XYZ file of C-alpha atoms in Angstrom:
607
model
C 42.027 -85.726 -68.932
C 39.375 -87.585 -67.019
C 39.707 -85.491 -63.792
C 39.524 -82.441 -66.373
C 36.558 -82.908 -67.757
C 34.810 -84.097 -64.339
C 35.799 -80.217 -63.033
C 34.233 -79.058 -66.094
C 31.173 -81.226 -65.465
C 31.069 -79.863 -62.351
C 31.062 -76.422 -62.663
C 28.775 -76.050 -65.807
C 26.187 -78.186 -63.550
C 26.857 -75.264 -60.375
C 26.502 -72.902 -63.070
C 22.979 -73.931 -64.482
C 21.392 -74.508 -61.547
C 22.470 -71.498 -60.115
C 21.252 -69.060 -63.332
C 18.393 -67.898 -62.209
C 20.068 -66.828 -58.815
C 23.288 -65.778 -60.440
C 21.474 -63.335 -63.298
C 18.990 -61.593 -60.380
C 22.167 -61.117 -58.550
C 24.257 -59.885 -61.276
C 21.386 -57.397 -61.880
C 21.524 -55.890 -58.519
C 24.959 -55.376 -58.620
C 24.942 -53.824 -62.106
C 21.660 -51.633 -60.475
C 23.859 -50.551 -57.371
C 26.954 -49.704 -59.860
C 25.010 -47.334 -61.430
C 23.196 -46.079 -58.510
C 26.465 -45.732 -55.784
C 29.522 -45.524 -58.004
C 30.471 -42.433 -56.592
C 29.993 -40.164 -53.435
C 28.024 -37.453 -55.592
C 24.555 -39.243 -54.360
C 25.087 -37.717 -50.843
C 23.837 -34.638 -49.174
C 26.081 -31.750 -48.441
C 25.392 -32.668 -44.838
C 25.658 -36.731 -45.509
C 29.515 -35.883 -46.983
C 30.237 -33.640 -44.027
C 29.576 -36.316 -41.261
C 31.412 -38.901 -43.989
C 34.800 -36.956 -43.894
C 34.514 -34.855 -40.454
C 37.955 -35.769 -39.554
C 39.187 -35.808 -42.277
C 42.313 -33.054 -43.656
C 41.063 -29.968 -45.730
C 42.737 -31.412 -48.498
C 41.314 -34.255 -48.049
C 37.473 -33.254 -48.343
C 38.491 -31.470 -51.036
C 39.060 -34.506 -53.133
C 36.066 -36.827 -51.698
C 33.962 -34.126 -51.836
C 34.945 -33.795 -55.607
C 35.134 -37.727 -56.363
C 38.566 -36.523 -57.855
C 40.541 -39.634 -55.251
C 39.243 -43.141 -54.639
C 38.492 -43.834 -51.001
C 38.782 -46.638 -49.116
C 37.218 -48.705 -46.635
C 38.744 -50.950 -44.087
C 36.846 -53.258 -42.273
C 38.869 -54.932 -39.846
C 38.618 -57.969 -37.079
C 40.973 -56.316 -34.802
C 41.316 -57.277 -31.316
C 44.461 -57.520 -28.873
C 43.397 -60.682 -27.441
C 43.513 -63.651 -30.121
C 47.104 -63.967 -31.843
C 45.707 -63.870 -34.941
C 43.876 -60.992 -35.356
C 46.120 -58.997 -32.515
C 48.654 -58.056 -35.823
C 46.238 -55.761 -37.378
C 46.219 -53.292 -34.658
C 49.061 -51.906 -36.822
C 47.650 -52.433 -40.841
C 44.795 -49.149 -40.348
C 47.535 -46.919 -40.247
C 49.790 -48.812 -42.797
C 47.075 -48.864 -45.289
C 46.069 -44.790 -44.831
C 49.549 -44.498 -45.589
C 50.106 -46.838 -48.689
C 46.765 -44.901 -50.011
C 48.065 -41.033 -49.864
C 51.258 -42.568 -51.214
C 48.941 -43.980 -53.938
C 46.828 -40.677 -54.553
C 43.846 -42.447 -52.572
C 42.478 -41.980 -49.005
C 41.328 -45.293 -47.032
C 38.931 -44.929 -43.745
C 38.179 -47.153 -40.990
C 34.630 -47.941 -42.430
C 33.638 -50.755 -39.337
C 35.075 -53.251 -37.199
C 33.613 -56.630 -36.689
C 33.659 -59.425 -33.753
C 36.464 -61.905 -34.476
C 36.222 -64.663 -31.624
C 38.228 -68.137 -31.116
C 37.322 -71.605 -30.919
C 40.741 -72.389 -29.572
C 39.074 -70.168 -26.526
C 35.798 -71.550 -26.273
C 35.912 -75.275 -26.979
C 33.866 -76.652 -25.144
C 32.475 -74.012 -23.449
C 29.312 -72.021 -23.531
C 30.231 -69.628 -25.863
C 30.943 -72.269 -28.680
C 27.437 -72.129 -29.327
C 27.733 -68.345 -30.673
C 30.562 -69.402 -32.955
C 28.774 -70.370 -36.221
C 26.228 -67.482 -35.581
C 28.904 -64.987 -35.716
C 29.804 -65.662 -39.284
C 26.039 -64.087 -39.842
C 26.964 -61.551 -37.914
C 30.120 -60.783 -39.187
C 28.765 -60.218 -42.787
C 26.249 -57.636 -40.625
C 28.559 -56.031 -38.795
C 30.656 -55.509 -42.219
C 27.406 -54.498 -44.077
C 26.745 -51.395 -41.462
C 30.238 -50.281 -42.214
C 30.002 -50.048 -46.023
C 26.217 -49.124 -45.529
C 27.831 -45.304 -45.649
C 28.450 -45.553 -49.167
C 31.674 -43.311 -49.099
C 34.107 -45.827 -50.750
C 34.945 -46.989 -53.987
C 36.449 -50.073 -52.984
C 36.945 -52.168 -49.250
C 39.707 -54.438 -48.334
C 38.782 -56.842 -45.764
C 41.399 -57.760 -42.649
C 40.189 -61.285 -41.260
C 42.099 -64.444 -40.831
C 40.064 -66.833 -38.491
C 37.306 -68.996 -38.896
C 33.921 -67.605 -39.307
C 35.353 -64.253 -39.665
C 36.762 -64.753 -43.387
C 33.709 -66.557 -44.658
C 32.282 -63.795 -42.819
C 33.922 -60.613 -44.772
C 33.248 -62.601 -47.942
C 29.689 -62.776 -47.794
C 29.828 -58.581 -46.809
C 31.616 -58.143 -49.542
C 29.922 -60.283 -52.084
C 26.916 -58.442 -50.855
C 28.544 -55.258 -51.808
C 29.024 -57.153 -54.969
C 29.691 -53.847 -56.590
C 33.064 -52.675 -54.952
C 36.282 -54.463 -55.705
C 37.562 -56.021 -52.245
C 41.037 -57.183 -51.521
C 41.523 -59.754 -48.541
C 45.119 -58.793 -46.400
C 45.828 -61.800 -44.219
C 48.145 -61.532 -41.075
C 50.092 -64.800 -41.748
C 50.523 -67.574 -39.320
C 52.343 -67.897 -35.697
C 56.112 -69.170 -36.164
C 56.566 -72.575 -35.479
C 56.312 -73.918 -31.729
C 55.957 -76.944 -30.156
C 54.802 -79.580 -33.076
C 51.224 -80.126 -33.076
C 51.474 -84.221 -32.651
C 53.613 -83.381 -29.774
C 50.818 -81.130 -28.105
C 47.962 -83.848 -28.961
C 50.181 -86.284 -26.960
C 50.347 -84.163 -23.910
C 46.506 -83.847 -24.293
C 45.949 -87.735 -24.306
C 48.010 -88.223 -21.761
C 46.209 -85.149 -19.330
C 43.148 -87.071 -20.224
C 44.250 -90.297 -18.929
C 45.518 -88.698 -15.818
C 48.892 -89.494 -16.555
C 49.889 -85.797 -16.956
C 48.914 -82.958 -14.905
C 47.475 -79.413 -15.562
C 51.002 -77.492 -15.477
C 52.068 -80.182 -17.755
C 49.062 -79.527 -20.152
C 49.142 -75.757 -20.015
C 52.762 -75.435 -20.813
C 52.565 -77.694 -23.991
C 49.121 -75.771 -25.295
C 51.710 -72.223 -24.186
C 54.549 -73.332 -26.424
C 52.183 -74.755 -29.252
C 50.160 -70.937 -29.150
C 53.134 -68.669 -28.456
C 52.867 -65.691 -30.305
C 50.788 -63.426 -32.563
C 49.418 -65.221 -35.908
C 47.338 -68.097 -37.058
C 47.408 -71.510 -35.054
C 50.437 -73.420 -37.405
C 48.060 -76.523 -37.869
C 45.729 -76.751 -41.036
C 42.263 -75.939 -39.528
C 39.719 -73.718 -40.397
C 41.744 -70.898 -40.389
C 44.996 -71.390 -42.711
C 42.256 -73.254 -44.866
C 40.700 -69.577 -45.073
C 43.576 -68.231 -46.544
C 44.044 -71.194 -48.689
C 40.366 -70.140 -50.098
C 41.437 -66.245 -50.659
C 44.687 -66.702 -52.461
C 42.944 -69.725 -54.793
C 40.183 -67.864 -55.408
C 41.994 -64.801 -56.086
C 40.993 -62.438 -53.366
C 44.227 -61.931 -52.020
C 47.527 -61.232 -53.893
C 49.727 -63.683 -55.436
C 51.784 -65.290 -52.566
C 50.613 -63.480 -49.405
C 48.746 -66.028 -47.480
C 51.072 -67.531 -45.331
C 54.150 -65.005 -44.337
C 54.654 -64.308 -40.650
C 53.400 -61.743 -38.963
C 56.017 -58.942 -38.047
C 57.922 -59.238 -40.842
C 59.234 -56.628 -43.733
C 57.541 -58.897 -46.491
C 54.121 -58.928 -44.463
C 54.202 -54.978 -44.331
C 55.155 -54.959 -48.323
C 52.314 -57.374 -48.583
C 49.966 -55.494 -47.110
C 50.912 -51.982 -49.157
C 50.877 -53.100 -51.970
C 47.206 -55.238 -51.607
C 45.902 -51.385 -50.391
C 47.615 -49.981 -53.759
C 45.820 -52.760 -55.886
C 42.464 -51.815 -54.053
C 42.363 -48.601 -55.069
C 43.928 -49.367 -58.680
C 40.658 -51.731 -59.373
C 38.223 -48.715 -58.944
C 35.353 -47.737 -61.013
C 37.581 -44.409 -61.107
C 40.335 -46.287 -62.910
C 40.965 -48.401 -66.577
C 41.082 -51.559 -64.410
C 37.320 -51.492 -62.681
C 36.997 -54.887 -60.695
C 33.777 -55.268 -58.977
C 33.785 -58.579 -56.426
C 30.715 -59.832 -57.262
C 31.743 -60.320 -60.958
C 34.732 -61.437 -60.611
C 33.520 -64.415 -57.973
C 32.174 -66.788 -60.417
C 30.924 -70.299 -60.321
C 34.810 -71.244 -61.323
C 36.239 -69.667 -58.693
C 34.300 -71.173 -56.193
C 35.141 -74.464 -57.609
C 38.719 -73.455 -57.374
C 38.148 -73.125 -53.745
C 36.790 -76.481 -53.304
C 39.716 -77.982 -55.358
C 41.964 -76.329 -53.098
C 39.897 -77.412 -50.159
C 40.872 -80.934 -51.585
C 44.033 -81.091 -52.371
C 45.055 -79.965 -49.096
C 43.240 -81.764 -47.245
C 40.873 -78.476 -45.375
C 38.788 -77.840 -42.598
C 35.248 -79.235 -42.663
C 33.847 -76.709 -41.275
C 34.069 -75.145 -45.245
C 31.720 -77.765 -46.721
C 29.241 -75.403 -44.627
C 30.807 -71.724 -45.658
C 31.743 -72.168 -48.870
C 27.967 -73.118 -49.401
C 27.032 -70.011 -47.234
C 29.427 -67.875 -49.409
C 28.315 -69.016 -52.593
C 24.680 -68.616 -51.897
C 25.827 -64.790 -51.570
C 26.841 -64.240 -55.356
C 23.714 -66.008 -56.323
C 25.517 -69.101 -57.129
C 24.161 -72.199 -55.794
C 26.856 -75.614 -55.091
C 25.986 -78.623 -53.234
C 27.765 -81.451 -50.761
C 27.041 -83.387 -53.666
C 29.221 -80.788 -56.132
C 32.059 -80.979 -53.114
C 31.759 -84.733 -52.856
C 31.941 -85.354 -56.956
C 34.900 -82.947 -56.846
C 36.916 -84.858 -54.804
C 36.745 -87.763 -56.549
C 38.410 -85.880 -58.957
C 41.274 -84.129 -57.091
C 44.236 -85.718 -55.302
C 45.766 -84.982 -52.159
C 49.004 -83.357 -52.299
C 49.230 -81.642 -48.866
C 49.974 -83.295 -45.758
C 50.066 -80.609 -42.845
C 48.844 -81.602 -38.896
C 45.938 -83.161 -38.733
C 46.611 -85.287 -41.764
C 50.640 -84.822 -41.226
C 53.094 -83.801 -39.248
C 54.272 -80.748 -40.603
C 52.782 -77.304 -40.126
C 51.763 -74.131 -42.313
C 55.212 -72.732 -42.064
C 56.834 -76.057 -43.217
C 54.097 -75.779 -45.685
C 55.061 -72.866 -46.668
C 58.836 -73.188 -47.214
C 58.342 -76.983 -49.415
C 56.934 -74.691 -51.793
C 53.731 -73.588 -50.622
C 50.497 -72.545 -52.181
C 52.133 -71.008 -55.249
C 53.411 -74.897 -55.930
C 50.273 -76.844 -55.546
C 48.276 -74.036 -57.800
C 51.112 -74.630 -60.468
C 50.689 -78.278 -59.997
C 47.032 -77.911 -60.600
C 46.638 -75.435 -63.156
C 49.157 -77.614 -65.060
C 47.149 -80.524 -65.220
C 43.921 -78.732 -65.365
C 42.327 -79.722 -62.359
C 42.037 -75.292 -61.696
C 39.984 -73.110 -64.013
C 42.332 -70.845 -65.024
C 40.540 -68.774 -66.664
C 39.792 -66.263 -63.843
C 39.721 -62.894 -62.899
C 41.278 -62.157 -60.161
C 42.486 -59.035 -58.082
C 45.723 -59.036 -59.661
C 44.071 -59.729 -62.974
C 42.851 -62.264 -65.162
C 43.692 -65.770 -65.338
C 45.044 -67.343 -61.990
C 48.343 -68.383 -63.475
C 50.195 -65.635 -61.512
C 49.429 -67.088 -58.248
C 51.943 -69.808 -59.569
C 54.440 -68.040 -57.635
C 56.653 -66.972 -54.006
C 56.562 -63.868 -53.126
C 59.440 -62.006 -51.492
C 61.100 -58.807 -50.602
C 62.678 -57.130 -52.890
C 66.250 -54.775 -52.550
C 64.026 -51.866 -52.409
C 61.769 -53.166 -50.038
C 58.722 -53.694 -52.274
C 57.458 -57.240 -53.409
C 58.653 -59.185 -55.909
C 57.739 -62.506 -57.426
C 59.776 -65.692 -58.730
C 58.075 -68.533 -60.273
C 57.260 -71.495 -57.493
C 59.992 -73.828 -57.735
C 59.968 -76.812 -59.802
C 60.510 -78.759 -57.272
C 58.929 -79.497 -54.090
C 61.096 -78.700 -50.841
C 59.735 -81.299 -48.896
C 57.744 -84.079 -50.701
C 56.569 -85.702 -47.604
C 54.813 -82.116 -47.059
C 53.396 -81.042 -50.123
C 53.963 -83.884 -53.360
C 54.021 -83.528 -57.187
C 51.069 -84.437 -58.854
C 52.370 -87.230 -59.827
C 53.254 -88.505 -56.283
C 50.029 -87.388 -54.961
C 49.537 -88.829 -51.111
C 46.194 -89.923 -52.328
C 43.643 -89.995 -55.534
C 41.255 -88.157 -54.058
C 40.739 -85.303 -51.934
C 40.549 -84.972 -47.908
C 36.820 -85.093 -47.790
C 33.499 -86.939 -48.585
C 29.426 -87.136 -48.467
C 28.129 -89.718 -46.238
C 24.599 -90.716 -47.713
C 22.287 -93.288 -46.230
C 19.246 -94.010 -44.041
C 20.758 -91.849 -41.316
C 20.530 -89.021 -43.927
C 23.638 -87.083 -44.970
C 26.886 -86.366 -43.525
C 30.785 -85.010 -44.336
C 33.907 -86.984 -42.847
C 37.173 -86.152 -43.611
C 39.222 -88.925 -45.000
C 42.770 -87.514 -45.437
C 43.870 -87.846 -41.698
C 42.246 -91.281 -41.407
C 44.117 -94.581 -41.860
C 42.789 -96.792 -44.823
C 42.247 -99.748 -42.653
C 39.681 -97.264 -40.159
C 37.663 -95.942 -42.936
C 34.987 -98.350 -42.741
C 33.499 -99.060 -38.969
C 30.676 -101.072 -38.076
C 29.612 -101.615 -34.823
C 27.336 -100.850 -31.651
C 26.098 -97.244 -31.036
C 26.308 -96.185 -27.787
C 24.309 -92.778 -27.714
C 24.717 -88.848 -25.866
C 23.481 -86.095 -25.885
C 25.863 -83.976 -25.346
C 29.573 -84.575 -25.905
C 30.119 -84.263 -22.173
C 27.766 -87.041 -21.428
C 30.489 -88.974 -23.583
C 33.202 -87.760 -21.577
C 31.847 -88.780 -18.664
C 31.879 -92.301 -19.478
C 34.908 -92.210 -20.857
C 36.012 -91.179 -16.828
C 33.895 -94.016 -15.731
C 35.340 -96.391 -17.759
C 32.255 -97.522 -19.275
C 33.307 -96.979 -22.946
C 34.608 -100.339 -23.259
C 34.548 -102.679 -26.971
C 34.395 -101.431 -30.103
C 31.555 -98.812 -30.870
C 30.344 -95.514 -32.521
C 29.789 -92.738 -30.441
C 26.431 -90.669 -31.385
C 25.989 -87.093 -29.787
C 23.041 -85.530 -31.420
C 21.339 -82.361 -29.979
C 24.242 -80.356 -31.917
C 22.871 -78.949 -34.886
C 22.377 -75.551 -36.151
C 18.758 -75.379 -34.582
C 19.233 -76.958 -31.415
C 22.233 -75.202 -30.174
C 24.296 -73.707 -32.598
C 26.032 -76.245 -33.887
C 29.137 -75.895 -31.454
C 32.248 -77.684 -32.471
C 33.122 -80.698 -30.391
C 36.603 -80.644 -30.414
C 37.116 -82.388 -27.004
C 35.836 -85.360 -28.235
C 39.163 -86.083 -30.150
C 41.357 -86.999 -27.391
C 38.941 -89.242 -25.766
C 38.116 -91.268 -29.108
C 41.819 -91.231 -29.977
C 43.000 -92.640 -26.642
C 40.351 -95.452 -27.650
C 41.581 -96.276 -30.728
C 45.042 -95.805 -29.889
C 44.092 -98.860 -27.437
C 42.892 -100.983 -29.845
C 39.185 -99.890 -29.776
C 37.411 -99.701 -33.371
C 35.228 -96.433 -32.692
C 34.173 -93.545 -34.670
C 31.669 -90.485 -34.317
C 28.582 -89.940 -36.208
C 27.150 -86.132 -34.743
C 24.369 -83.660 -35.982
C 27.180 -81.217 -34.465
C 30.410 -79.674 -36.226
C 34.001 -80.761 -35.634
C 37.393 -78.393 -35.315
C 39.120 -78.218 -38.747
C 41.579 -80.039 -36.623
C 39.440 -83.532 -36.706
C 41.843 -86.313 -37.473
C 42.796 -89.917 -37.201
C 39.008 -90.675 -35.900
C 36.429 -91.760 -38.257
C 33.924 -89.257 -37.904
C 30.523 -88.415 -39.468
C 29.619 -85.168 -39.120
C 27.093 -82.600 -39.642
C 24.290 -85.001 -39.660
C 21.409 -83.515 -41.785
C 18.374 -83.640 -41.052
C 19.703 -82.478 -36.982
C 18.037 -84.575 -34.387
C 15.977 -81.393 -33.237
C 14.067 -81.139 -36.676
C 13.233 -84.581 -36.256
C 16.287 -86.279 -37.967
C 17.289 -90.606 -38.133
C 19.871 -89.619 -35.538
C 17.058 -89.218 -33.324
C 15.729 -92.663 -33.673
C 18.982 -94.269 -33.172
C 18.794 -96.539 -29.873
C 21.640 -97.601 -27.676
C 22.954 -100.627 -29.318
C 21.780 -100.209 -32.470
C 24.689 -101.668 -35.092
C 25.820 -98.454 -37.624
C 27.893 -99.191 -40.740
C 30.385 -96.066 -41.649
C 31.783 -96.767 -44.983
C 34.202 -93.679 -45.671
C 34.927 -95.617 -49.267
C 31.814 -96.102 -50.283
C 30.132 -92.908 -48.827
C 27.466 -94.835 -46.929
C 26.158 -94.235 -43.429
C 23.587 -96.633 -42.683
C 21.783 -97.894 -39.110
C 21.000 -101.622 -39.360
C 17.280 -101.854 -38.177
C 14.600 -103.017 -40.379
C 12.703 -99.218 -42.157
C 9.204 -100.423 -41.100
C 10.545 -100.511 -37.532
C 12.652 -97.445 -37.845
C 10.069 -95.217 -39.420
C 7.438 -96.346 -36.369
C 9.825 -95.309 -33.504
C 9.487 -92.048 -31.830
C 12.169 -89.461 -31.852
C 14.658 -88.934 -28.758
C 13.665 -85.756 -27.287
C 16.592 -83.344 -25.195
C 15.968 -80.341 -22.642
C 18.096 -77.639 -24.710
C 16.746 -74.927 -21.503
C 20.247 -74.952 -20.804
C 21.517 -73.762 -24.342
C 19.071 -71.187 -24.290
C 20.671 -68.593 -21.729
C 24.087 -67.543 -20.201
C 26.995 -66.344 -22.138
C 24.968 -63.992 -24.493
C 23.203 -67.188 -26.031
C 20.000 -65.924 -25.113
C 20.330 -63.026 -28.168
C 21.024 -65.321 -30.080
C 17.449 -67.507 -30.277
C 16.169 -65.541 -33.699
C 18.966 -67.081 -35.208
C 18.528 -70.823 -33.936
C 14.801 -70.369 -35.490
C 15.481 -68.762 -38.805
C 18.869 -71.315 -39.192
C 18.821 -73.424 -42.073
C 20.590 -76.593 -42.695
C 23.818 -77.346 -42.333
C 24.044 -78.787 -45.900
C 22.278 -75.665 -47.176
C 25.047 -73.185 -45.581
C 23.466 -73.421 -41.822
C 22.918 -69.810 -42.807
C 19.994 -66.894 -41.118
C 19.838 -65.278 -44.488
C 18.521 -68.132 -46.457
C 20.365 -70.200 -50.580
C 21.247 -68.754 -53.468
């Protein structure tokens, strides 16, 4: 009952400080209801360009507002597995809508890139930028105003938080969220990380490396571990933007294609032009974005969402905190353990019981708000549930087992791995930070020792290949934010630190910079707010300077007396060469108008 009324808490506090914000936003919604519920506000000549191609029967019908239309925005491309599936779903979903009395249209496509792809390289530092982007791209699409409702095809990391913030800015339309599903299991994910270590301590070659990293990312789908992405889907399906049960089914298979049918035949049922009118920005409220958090936490998700959930928020006019995210985990247990924080993947996930378990699991102890609406509906109770393929080839649903299928995967609530959930604010003279706490041991939450300073996470590679990394220390590579460069993931730095500590080595990370969703057994600090570039205490921070990271107590604290530390001057770091080269040069609006990573690290400002 506690943990229930802490949620409550919680929300009622997101949803007073965010009333101003959320009423001027419900108003504009309400204002563009009215204004572009239907195609009749275009020209004669705006509705011919609008439906050019399409059949005579066809214009017919749009022309008249008699059919609901619409509009895909997609992330296609044939080069990352996990957006290389939806080549097929335009075609699938025209389909599903004539068979539905509806007509969908190609309204935009937007950039969908990889970190797998760039870490560590130059074109990391576009990554967070492209979520902005994203919702841009998405924006121009639906800017047309020809539809009466958008579904949204996006998997991968910035690109779902993304499509949300397009379509909570379209706040009017309903949108539906069709994942592709994840890869099919490959080479296990602690198996890969071993081959990595060992490649970095020269005891395994390239040909070695590249055919373990081959066999781990095999085929089309999401990466298998629990990063940024599957903690996307996670988001839609607990906060009701997808389906019940669709989130992680492969790729390729008759249940996907049922999947995604019938998500196009709820999108156009949820139309102003039906009984069943489900605009997105009302129906994200502040409890479903707690949901998401909650989920977030008992999974044990990506960090990378205690920036985009802030980010999405701020879109529906609702304003949450790290503070709100912190407070909630104190209030949520862990009951997923999927690589980094185990050794099982999404699919394994998956078949223990999957997300239609845990939400049972949650809703029945009332650690969910149930009381949602959803696309399916109200109240989130029928996401309790596995969805499968019926004798006819549509969906149908069971309840989620009673059981789990694999308690060392995904636990009861009452044999939850841990009290609390994966992640946790860092507060202290260094300013503010997230770590993630589910993949970490107990006895390595709480590091003190030396600081041995970089400014770039290749300058701590490099003496890591000199040997010089010797003792027990934290690593600090500022220069990373938001302003200074993007705030590129740093990845790499895993294997290094976890070769350390596998030695013996007490070491951690404390960074101004993000890390993958993949971050594991290494304590590690991250996005550091205020960034070193804006003048932050990671600045100030001297070689050899003794830092306390206390994961249970939420501290992060440099040992030098404050009259001394206020009086030193900040570090100062040539960013010319972040400035140009791989398209990073179009990019320097956004590296000026960026704000903080605890605000959203977001170009288009809070809530």
């Amino acid at each position: 009952m506690t943990a229930r009324r802490d949620i409550e808490a919680i929300t009622e506090r997101i949803r007073q400080r965010s009333k101003p914000g959320r009423e001027r936003y419900l108003s504009r919604i309400a204002e563009a209801s009215n204004r572009t519920a239907n195609r009749a506000v275009l020209s004669c000549g705006n509705l011919a360009h609008g439906f050019a191609v399409c059949s005579p029967s066809e214009k017919l019908a749009l022309g008249a507002d008699k059919v609901p239309n619409l509009g895909i925005i997609t992330s296609y491309n044939d080069m990352l597995s996990a957006h290389q599936p939806f080549e097929t779903f335009p075609a699938l979903i025209k389909d599903a809508a004539r068979e539905a009395g509806g007509i969908a249209q190609v309204a935009g496509g937007v950039p969908a890139m990889c970190d797998g792809v760039t870490q560590g390289q130059p074109g990391m530092e576009l990554s967070l930028f492209s979520r902005d982007v994203i919702a841009m791209a998405a924006a121009i699409g639906l800017s047309h105003n020809m539809f009466d409702a958008a579904v949204y095809l996006g998997v991968c990391d910035k690109i779902v938080p993304g499509l949300v913030i397009a379509a909570l800015t379209f706040g009017h339309l309903p949108a539906v969220f069709i994942p592709a599903g994840p890869m099919t299991t490959g080479l296990p994910n602690d198996e890969k990380a071993k081959v990595r270590q060992l490649y970095a301590e020269g005891k395994a070659g390239r040909a070695e490396l590249l055919e373990a990293e081959s066999k781990s990312y095999h085929g089309p789908g999401t990466c298998t571990f629990y990063g940024t992405a599957n903690s996307n889907q996670m988001l839609m399906e607990i906060m009701g933007l997808h389906t019940p049960g669709a989130s992680f089914v492969n790729p390729g298979t008759p249940l996907r294609e049922a999947l995604t049918r019938e998500a196009t035949k709820r999108a156009l049922a949820i139309t102003a032009l039906g009984n069943a009118y489900t605009p997105v920005g009302r129906m994200i409220d502040e409890r479903s974005i707690v949901n998401g958090v909650v989920g977030l936490h008992a999974t044990g998700g990506s960090t990378n969402h205690t920036i985009h959930l802030i980010a999405m928020a701020a879109a529906a006019g609702i304003a949450i905190t790290w503070q709100d995210i912190s407070d909630l985990s104190e209030a949520v247990p862990l009951l997923a353990r999927v690589y980094p924080n185990g050794l099982a993947d999404v699919n394994h996930f998956h078949a223990a019981g999957g997300l239609g378990f845990l939400i049972r699991e949650l809703l029945d102890e009332g650690i969910l708000h149930e009381d949602v609406q959803t696309v399916w509906g109200e109240g989130l109770r029928p996401y309790a549930v596995e969805a499968k393929l019926g004798a006819d080839g549509s969906v149908v649903r069971e309840a989620s087992p009673r059981t789990s299928g694999d308690e060392k995967v995904l636990a009861p609530f009452n044999k939850a791995f841990q009290a609390t959930g994966g992640l946790k604010v860092l507060s202290g003279n260094l300013g503010h930070a997230v770590i993630k706490t589910s993949a970490v041991k107990p006895e390595r939450r709480i590091i003190e020792a030396p600081a041995k300073v970089f400014d770039s996470q290749q300058g701590l590679n490099e003496a890591f290949k000199a040997g010089t990394l010797t003792g027990d220390f934290i690593a600090v590579i500022r220069f990373q934010g938001p302003k200074a460069n993007g705030m590129p993931e740093l990845h790499k730095l895993t294997t290094v630190l976890g070769i350390l500590q596998d030695r013996g080595q007490r070491v951690a990370l404390v960074t101004d910079g993000r890390m993958s969703g993949a971050s594991g057994k290494v304590p590690a600090a991250i996005h550091v707010t205020p960034e070193a570039v804006e003048d932050g205490p990671i600045a100030r921070i001297h070689e050899g300077d003794v830092i306390r990271l206390d994961a249970d107590a939420g501290t992060l604290e440099v040992f030098v007396p404050a009259p001394e530390f206020a009086l030193r001057r900040t570090a100062e770091a040539d960013l010319i060469g972040n400035e140009f080269g791989f398209g990073r040069e179009l990019f320097a609006g956004f590296r000026q108008l960026v704000g903080r990573a605890d605000h959203g690290a977001s170009a288009f400002g809070t809530a």
